[in-house]
Tab-separated table of C-alpha atoms in Angstrom:
chain	number	residue	atom	x	y	z
A	1	UNK	CA	-60.994	-159.148	134.179
A	2	UNK	CA	-60.435	-159.895	137.861
A	3	UNK	CA	-61.004	-158.387	140.310
A	4	UNK	CA	-57.801	-156.106	141.410
A	5	UNK	CA	-57.641	-155.361	138.150
A	6	UNK	CA	-61.614	-154.308	138.157
A	7	UNK	CA	-60.729	-152.602	141.549
A	8	UNK	CA	-57.835	-150.286	139.410
A	9	UNK	CA	-59.185	-149.325	136.835
A	10	UNK	CA	-62.794	-147.814	139.081
A	11	UNK	CA	-59.948	-145.923	141.015
A	12	UNK	CA	-57.914	-144.724	137.440
A	13	UNK	CA	-61.402	-144.375	135.684
A	14	UNK	CA	-62.888	-141.588	138.315
A	15	UNK	CA	-59.849	-139.534	138.502
A	16	UNK	CA	-59.834	-139.651	134.616
A	17	UNK	CA	-63.300	-138.363	134.492
A	18	UNK	CA	-64.667	-134.410	134.155
A	19	UNK	CA	-65.694	-131.964	135.129
A	20	UNK	CA	-66.132	-133.435	138.739
A	21	UNK	CA	-66.946	-129.950	140.653
A	22	UNK	CA	-64.064	-129.109	142.450
A	23	UNK	CA	-62.114	-132.419	142.829
A	24	UNK	CA	-59.036	-133.279	141.378
A	25	UNK	CA	-58.818	-134.881	137.360
A	26	UNK	CA	-57.304	-133.992	133.852
A	27	UNK	CA	-58.146	-130.109	133.129
A	28	UNK	CA	-57.245	-129.305	137.341
A	29	UNK	CA	-55.396	-129.809	140.441
A	30	UNK	CA	-54.219	-128.904	143.603
A	31	UNK	CA	-50.725	-127.185	145.096
A	32	UNK	CA	-49.921	-130.227	146.910
A	33	UNK	CA	-51.651	-133.035	144.603
A	34	UNK	CA	-52.085	-133.395	141.323
A	35	UNK	CA	-53.139	-136.658	138.713
A	36	UNK	CA	-50.425	-137.838	138.648
A	37	UNK	CA	-50.655	-138.576	142.501
A	38	UNK	CA	-53.550	-139.987	141.560
A	39	UNK	CA	-52.757	-142.805	139.100
A	40	UNK	CA	-49.109	-143.370	140.689
A	41	UNK	CA	-51.532	-144.968	143.085
A	42	UNK	CA	-52.925	-146.507	141.003
A	43	UNK	CA	-50.255	-148.157	140.189
A	44	UNK	CA	-48.862	-148.455	143.451
A	45	UNK	CA	-51.238	-150.354	145.392
A	46	UNK	CA	-51.036	-153.648	143.018
A	47	UNK	CA	-50.009	-155.384	145.312
A	48	UNK	CA	-51.982	-155.305	148.074
A	49	UNK	CA	-55.417	-155.486	145.714
A	50	UNK	CA	-53.752	-158.658	144.204
A	51	UNK	CA	-53.328	-160.008	148.099
A	52	UNK	CA	-56.559	-159.566	148.651
A	53	UNK	CA	-58.065	-162.142	146.068
A	54	UNK	CA	-55.895	-164.383	148.179
A	55	UNK	CA	-57.328	-166.493	150.648
A	56	UNK	CA	-56.569	-165.601	153.868
A	57	UNK	CA	-56.309	-161.266	153.621
A	58	UNK	CA	-57.436	-158.697	156.166
A	59	UNK	CA	-59.316	-155.894	155.931
A	60	UNK	CA	-57.262	-154.260	158.370
A	61	UNK	CA	-54.036	-155.247	157.205
A	62	UNK	CA	-54.775	-155.100	153.387
A	63	UNK	CA	-55.520	-151.452	153.754
A	64	UNK	CA	-52.642	-150.563	156.361
A	65	UNK	CA	-50.732	-152.249	152.997
A	66	UNK	CA	-52.174	-149.993	150.887
A	67	UNK	CA	-51.548	-147.501	152.194
A	68	UNK	CA	-48.280	-147.558	153.360
A	69	UNK	CA	-46.798	-148.693	149.417
A	70	UNK	CA	-48.575	-144.995	148.019
A	71	UNK	CA	-47.631	-142.686	150.527
A	72	UNK	CA	-44.236	-142.904	149.128
A	73	UNK	CA	-45.030	-140.318	147.076
A	74	UNK	CA	-45.691	-136.184	148.184
A	75	UNK	CA	-49.535	-135.834	147.071
A	76	UNK	CA	-50.193	-136.505	150.301
A	77	UNK	CA	-53.065	-138.921	151.109
A	78	UNK	CA	-55.410	-139.700	147.970
A	79	UNK	CA	-57.046	-142.722	148.089
A	80	UNK	CA	-57.887	-143.787	152.219
A	81	UNK	CA	-61.383	-143.765	151.810
A	82	UNK	CA	-61.810	-145.739	148.492
A	83	UNK	CA	-59.256	-148.944	150.111
A	84	UNK	CA	-61.740	-148.979	153.628
A	85	UNK	CA	-64.340	-149.786	150.673
A	86	UNK	CA	-62.209	-151.228	147.897
A	87	UNK	CA	-60.294	-154.234	149.628
A	88	UNK	CA	-63.410	-155.696	151.574
A	89	UNK	CA	-65.744	-155.730	147.514
A	90	UNK	CA	-61.924	-157.491	146.550
A	91	UNK	CA	-62.212	-159.438	149.053
A	92	UNK	CA	-65.659	-160.764	149.020
A	93	UNK	CA	-65.671	-160.220	145.403
A	94	UNK	CA	-68.918	-158.128	145.726
A	95	UNK	CA	-71.322	-156.311	147.357
A	96	UNK	CA	-73.135	-159.415	149.321
A	97	UNK	CA	-69.965	-160.397	150.175
A	98	UNK	CA	-68.176	-157.693	151.025
A	99	UNK	CA	-71.204	-157.477	153.897
A	100	UNK	CA	-70.141	-160.493	154.801
A	101	UNK	CA	-66.456	-159.103	155.689
A	102	UNK	CA	-67.704	-156.514	157.075
A	103	UNK	CA	-68.905	-158.314	159.848
A	104	UNK	CA	-66.730	-161.048	159.951
A	105	UNK	CA	-63.913	-157.889	161.186
A	106	UNK	CA	-62.056	-158.696	164.657
A	107	UNK	CA	-60.098	-156.357	167.472
A	108	UNK	CA	-56.661	-156.973	165.253
A	109	UNK	CA	-58.243	-155.584	162.322
A	110	UNK	CA	-59.446	-152.688	163.794
A	111	UNK	CA	-55.699	-151.894	165.421
A	112	UNK	CA	-54.900	-152.575	162.097
A	113	UNK	CA	-57.171	-149.251	160.845
A	114	UNK	CA	-55.771	-147.252	163.379
A	115	UNK	CA	-52.657	-147.909	162.240
A	116	UNK	CA	-52.721	-146.934	158.831
A	117	UNK	CA	-55.150	-143.847	160.027
A	118	UNK	CA	-51.779	-142.911	161.476
A	119	UNK	CA	-49.709	-143.499	158.742
A	120	UNK	CA	-52.363	-140.581	156.391
A	121	UNK	CA	-53.604	-136.498	156.756
A	122	UNK	CA	-57.125	-137.422	156.897
A	123	UNK	CA	-58.952	-134.968	158.658
A	124	UNK	CA	-61.836	-136.440	161.663
A	125	UNK	CA	-63.993	-134.343	162.971
A	126	UNK	CA	-63.547	-132.897	166.177
A	127	UNK	CA	-66.044	-134.913	168.206
A	128	UNK	CA	-63.635	-137.812	167.888
A	129	UNK	CA	-62.745	-139.236	171.157
A	130	UNK	CA	-61.078	-142.142	169.304
A	131	UNK	CA	-58.086	-140.933	168.589
A	132	UNK	CA	-55.464	-141.737	166.407
A	133	UNK	CA	-52.387	-140.092	167.418
A	134	UNK	CA	-53.524	-141.211	171.163
A	135	UNK	CA	-52.375	-145.149	172.481
A	136	UNK	CA	-55.128	-144.937	174.609
A	137	UNK	CA	-57.095	-144.985	171.767
A	138	UNK	CA	-55.414	-148.127	171.488
A	139	UNK	CA	-56.001	-149.649	174.460
A	140	UNK	CA	-59.378	-148.449	174.517
A	141	UNK	CA	-60.197	-150.641	171.414
A	142	UNK	CA	-58.403	-153.403	173.170
A	143	UNK	CA	-60.658	-153.522	176.782
A	144	UNK	CA	-64.187	-152.642	174.624
A	145	UNK	CA	-63.253	-155.553	172.093
A	146	UNK	CA	-64.254	-153.130	168.769
A	147	UNK	CA	-64.127	-155.466	165.629
A	148	UNK	CA	-63.092	-152.722	162.859
A	149	UNK	CA	-66.703	-152.762	161.983
A	150	UNK	CA	-67.774	-151.719	165.367
A	151	UNK	CA	-64.861	-148.651	164.612
A	152	UNK	CA	-67.082	-147.861	161.575
A	153	UNK	CA	-70.202	-147.333	163.191
A	154	UNK	CA	-68.569	-145.026	165.990
A	155	UNK	CA	-67.736	-142.433	162.385
A	156	UNK	CA	-70.677	-143.394	160.435
A	157	UNK	CA	-73.025	-140.507	161.550
A	158	UNK	CA	-70.237	-138.744	160.831
A	159	UNK	CA	-68.279	-140.478	157.825
A	160	UNK	CA	-70.711	-141.546	155.161
A	161	UNK	CA	-67.433	-143.859	153.816
A	162	UNK	CA	-67.796	-145.390	157.130
A	163	UNK	CA	-71.526	-145.416	157.075
A	164	UNK	CA	-70.784	-147.268	153.956
A	165	UNK	CA	-70.318	-150.376	156.304
A	166	UNK	CA	-72.895	-149.938	158.824
A	167	UNK	CA	-75.588	-149.394	155.644
A	168	UNK	CA	-74.842	-151.868	153.323
A	169	UNK	CA	-72.443	-150.228	151.040
A	170	UNK	CA	-76.116	-148.904	149.921
A	171	UNK	CA	-74.491	-145.771	147.996
A	172	UNK	CA	-71.914	-147.686	146.573
A	173	UNK	CA	-74.941	-149.909	145.399
A	174	UNK	CA	-76.801	-146.696	144.268
A	175	UNK	CA	-73.661	-144.856	142.279
A	176	UNK	CA	-73.131	-148.265	140.280
A	177	UNK	CA	-77.263	-148.401	139.440
A	178	UNK	CA	-76.541	-144.935	138.115
A	179	UNK	CA	-73.986	-145.609	136.417
A	180	UNK	CA	-76.006	-148.434	134.180
A	181	UNK	CA	-78.080	-145.523	134.082
A	182	UNK	CA	-76.558	-142.785	132.182
A	183	UNK	CA	-74.939	-145.191	130.213
A	184	UNK	CA	-70.578	-146.030	129.674
A	185	UNK	CA	-67.511	-143.710	129.496
A	186	UNK	CA	-66.852	-140.662	132.026
A	187	UNK	CA	-69.903	-139.086	130.701
A	188	UNK	CA	-71.549	-141.880	133.292
A	189	UNK	CA	-69.490	-141.025	135.656
A	190	UNK	CA	-69.502	-137.131	135.767
A	191	UNK	CA	-72.938	-137.161	136.360
A	192	UNK	CA	-73.321	-140.950	138.807
A	193	UNK	CA	-70.794	-138.340	141.179
A	194	UNK	CA	-73.683	-134.941	140.619
A	195	UNK	CA	-76.110	-137.103	141.163
A	196	UNK	CA	-74.409	-138.617	144.036
A	197	UNK	CA	-73.084	-134.567	145.290
A	198	UNK	CA	-76.664	-134.258	144.871
A	199	UNK	CA	-78.336	-135.596	147.755
A	200	UNK	CA	-76.262	-136.565	149.899
A	201	UNK	CA	-73.426	-133.300	152.145
A	202	UNK	CA	-70.573	-134.668	151.114
A	203	UNK	CA	-68.890	-135.157	154.964
A	204	UNK	CA	-65.390	-134.797	153.592
A	205	UNK	CA	-66.602	-131.315	152.276
A	206	UNK	CA	-68.155	-131.057	155.723
A	207	UNK	CA	-65.133	-131.890	157.774
A	208	UNK	CA	-62.882	-129.035	156.013
A	209	UNK	CA	-66.193	-127.026	155.538
A	210	UNK	CA	-68.588	-127.249	157.409
A	211	UNK	CA	-72.413	-128.186	157.313
A	212	UNK	CA	-73.770	-125.401	156.690
A	213	UNK	CA	-70.868	-125.726	153.557
A	214	UNK	CA	-70.966	-129.153	152.694
A	215	UNK	CA	-75.445	-128.798	152.412
A	216	UNK	CA	-74.844	-125.131	150.381
A	217	UNK	CA	-72.710	-127.486	147.771
A	218	UNK	CA	-74.999	-130.429	147.334
A	219	UNK	CA	-78.508	-127.876	147.120
A	220	UNK	CA	-75.460	-126.485	144.288
A	221	UNK	CA	-75.376	-129.912	142.491
A	222	UNK	CA	-78.880	-130.895	142.368
A	223	UNK	CA	-79.236	-127.317	140.445
A	224	UNK	CA	-76.849	-128.237	137.934
A	225	UNK	CA	-78.495	-131.410	137.542
A	226	UNK	CA	-81.668	-129.970	136.880
A	227	UNK	CA	-80.663	-127.040	134.540
A	228	UNK	CA	-80.199	-124.017	136.367
A	229	UNK	CA	-76.265	-123.863	137.371
A	230	UNK	CA	-73.812	-124.639	134.781
A	231	UNK	CA	-71.421	-127.478	135.379
A	232	UNK	CA	-68.377	-125.543	134.475
A	233	UNK	CA	-68.284	-122.195	136.480
A	234	UNK	CA	-69.308	-124.454	139.274
A	235	UNK	CA	-66.841	-126.903	139.095
A	236	UNK	CA	-64.082	-123.795	139.178
A	237	UNK	CA	-65.962	-122.631	142.241
A	238	UNK	CA	-65.473	-124.971	143.911
A	239	UNK	CA	-61.849	-125.381	143.234
A	240	UNK	CA	-61.535	-121.651	144.216
A	241	UNK	CA	-62.252	-122.487	147.343
A	242	UNK	CA	-61.045	-125.909	147.859
A	243	UNK	CA	-64.450	-127.205	148.320
A	244	UNK	CA	-63.256	-130.911	147.056
A	245	UNK	CA	-66.046	-133.968	147.685
A	246	UNK	CA	-64.180	-136.260	148.297
A	247	UNK	CA	-66.453	-138.688	150.538
A	248	UNK	CA	-68.312	-139.023	147.195
A	249	UNK	CA	-65.369	-139.717	144.884
A	250	UNK	CA	-63.827	-142.789	147.038
A	251	UNK	CA	-68.221	-144.416	146.409
A	252	UNK	CA	-67.720	-143.175	142.802
A	253	UNK	CA	-64.428	-145.232	142.716
A	254	UNK	CA	-66.417	-148.162	144.134
A	255	UNK	CA	-69.875	-147.519	142.083
A	256	UNK	CA	-68.050	-148.303	139.434
A	257	UNK	CA	-65.491	-150.887	140.676
A	258	UNK	CA	-69.271	-152.800	141.598
A	259	UNK	CA	-70.744	-152.229	137.386
A	260	UNK	CA	-68.274	-153.131	136.146
A	261	UNK	CA	-68.265	-156.475	137.778
A	262	UNK	CA	-71.889	-156.629	135.926
A	263	UNK	CA	-70.710	-155.578	132.393
A	264	UNK	CA	-70.853	-151.721	132.744
A	265	UNK	CA	-68.347	-150.873	130.268
A	266	UNK	CA	-66.240	-147.467	130.338
A	267	UNK	CA	-65.037	-147.456	126.456
A	268	UNK	CA	-68.043	-147.458	124.743
């Protein structure tokens, strides 16, 4: 597989694995977002991934193009966080290359990213003062000379996907390592997902429901991993309450991409 194919496979494999507590998968949908919406995005984004494999691509414009190409269905944003991680990985080839890519971002990348953000319905923290809907925010980015890496650093304390840009893709690396440890196929994906959820408060949950719910969800996942709680009822409880660990899902996608490039088998 080339890099674009690996990125598509990572998106498809993550959403197809089940049960991943609270998230859309082949066993359940949300009222406004279904499995088909995630799979459609996987297909629609391919030209952007192909472009990222060619020399000269820029992170900000590629993220914006990915959002534009996957915004045509009624399921809303499905993979914005995944694009933030996958596009540097495709451009750079692997984690080391992605680190170099994000270090080389500039103000133009930051402005393109804000244009992409404005096309989504992604939740932002209440403390965020760089409002994507406020033209003054773009002016502030220009005036301060903020690169896209600066934008991610600004958001890192409240967004674990942004934090990957500032910590060297450490959870992406851990996700890939967990996949290698747990073995091939969807069982390995679910186990790796649960391990991450059991050790990291998901910031998407925190933005939607508050930090206490994110912490409680983490503790419940840890109970599942220790055999103190059954996975299926935990999954059902999360779905019923609309508690979906979307940031862990995005990092799992990035981990699958990396693991596939290292020989992890999805179909064994």
